[in-house]
Short mmCIF file of C-alpha atoms in Angstrom, two decimals:
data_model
loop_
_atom_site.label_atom_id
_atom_site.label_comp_id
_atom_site.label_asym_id
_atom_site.label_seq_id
_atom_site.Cartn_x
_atom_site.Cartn_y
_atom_site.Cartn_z
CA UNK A 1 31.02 22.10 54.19
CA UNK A 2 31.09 18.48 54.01
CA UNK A 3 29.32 16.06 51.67
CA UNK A 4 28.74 13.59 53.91
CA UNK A 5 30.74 11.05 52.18
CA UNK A 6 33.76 9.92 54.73
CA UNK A 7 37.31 9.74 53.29
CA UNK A 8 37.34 6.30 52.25
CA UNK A 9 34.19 6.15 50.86
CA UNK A 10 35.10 8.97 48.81
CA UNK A 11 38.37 7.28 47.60
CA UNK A 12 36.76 4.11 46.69
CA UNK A 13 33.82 5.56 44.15
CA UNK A 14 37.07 7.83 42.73
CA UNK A 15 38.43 4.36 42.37
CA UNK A 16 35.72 3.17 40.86
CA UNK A 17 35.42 5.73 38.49
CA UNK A 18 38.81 5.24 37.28
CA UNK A 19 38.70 1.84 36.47
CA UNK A 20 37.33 1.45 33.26
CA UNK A 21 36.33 -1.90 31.10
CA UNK A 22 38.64 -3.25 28.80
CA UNK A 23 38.24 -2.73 25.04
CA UNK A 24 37.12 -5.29 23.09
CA UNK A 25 39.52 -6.84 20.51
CA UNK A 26 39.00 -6.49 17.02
CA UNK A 27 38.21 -10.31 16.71
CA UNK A 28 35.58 -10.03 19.59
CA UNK A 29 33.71 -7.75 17.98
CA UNK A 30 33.20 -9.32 14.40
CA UNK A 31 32.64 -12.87 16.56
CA UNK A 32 29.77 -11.09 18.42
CA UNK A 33 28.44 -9.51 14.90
CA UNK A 34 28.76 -13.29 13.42
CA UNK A 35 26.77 -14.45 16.38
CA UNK A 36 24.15 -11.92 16.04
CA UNK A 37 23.97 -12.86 12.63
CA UNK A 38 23.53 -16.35 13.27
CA UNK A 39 20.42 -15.81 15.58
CA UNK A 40 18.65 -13.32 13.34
CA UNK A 41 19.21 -16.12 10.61
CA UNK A 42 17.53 -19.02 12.70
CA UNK A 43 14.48 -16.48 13.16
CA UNK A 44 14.56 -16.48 9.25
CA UNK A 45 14.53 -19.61 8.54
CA UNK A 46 12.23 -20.61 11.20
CA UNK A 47 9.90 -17.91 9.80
CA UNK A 48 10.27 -19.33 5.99
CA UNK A 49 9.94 -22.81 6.91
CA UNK A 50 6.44 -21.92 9.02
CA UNK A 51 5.31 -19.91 5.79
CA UNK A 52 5.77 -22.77 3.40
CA UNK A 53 4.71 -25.86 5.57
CA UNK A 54 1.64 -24.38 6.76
CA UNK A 55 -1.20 -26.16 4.88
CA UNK A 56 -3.17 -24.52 2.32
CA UNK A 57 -5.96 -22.70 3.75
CA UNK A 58 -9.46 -23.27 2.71
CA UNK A 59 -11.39 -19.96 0.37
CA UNK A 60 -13.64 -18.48 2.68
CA UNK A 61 -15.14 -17.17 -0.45
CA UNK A 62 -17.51 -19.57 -1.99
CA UNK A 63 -18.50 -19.89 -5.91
CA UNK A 64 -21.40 -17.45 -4.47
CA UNK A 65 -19.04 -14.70 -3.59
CA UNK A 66 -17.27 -15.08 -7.20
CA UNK A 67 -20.98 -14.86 -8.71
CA UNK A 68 -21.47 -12.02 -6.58
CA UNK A 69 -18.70 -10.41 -8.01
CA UNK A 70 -19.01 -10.98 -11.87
CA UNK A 71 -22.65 -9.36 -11.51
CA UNK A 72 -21.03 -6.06 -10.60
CA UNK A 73 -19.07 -6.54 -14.08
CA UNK A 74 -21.00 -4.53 -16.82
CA UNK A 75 -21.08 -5.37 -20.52
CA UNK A 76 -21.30 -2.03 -22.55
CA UNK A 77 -21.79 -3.61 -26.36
CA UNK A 78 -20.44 -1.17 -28.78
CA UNK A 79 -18.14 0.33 -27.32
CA UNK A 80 -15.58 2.69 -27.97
CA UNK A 81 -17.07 1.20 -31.46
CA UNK A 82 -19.18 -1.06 -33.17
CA UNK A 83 -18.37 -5.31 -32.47
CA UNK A 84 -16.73 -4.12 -29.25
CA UNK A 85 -18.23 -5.51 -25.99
CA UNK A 86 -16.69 -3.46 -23.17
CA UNK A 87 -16.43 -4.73 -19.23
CA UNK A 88 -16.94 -1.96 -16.85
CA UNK A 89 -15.57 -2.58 -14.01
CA UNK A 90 -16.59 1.03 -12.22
CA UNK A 91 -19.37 -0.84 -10.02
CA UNK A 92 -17.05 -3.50 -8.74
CA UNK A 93 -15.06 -0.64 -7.92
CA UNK A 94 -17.60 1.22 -5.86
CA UNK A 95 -18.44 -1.82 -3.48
CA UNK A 96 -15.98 -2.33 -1.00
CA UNK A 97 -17.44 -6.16 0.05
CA UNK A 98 -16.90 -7.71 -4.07
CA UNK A 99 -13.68 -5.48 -4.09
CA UNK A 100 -12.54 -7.51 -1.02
CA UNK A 101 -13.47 -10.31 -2.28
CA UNK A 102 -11.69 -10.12 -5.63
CA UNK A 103 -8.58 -9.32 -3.62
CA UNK A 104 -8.64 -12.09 -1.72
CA UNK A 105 -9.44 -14.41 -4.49
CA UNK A 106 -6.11 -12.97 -5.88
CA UNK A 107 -4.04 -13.05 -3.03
CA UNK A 108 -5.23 -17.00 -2.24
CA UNK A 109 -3.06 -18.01 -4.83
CA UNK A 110 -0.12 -16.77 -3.21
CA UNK A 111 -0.62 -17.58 0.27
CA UNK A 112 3.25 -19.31 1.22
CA UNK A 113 5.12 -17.83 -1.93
CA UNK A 114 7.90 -14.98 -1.15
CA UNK A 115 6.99 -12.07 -3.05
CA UNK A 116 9.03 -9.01 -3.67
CA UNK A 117 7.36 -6.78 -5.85
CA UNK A 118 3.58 -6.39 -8.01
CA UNK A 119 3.97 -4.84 -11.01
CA UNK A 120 0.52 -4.32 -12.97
CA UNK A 121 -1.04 -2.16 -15.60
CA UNK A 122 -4.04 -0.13 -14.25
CA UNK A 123 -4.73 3.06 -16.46
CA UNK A 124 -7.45 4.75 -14.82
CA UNK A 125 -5.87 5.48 -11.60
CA UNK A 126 -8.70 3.88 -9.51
CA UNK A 127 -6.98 1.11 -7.65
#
């Protein structure tokens, strides 16, 4: 049975086969990860320097939106006791357009900054 490869083309892909590349040196290798860590830095930096000379962008939100918003806020006078005036926030809560809106009123203030981490206190377990 034949393969239909001749003789020489048979001994040139075992040829072929056998040669292998070389290994790269020790020093080649940390050179390309120093390169590689070069480009991924320029990508950074181009990325931070876009962020924080961008100019500020104008509130979509107008003083209507933040009107909006406060009318959701309920006062509840006396409570949990007498001279108290609680703020009830459970109907700003429910509507998804003043919620929005309050989040984005937050957020604007921050639009360029770096931020790692929010840490807030929020003891009903609704947000």
């Amino acid at each position: 049975m034949s393969t239909g490869k001749s003789k020489r083309e048979s001994e040139t892909s075992d040829q072929v086969k056998s040669e292998k590349k070389p290994k790269k040196t020790k020093e080649e290798k940390v050179a390309k990860k120093a390169e590689k860590a070069d480009k991924k830095a320029k990508k950074t930096k181009h990325a931070e320097e876009a962020m924080t000379t961008r100019p500020s962008m104008p509130v979509a939100r107008g003083v209507d939106s933040m009107a909006f918003v406060r009318s959701l806020i309920r006062d509840v006078p006396d409570f949990p006791q007498p001279g108290i005036l609680f703020k009830d926030i459970t109907p700003l809560l429910a509507n998804p357009r003043a919620f929005h809106i309050l989040l984005d009123a937050i957020a604007q203030r921050f639009i360029g900054e770096h931020i790692d981490a929010i840490v807030a206190v929020e003891a009903r377990g609704f947000i």
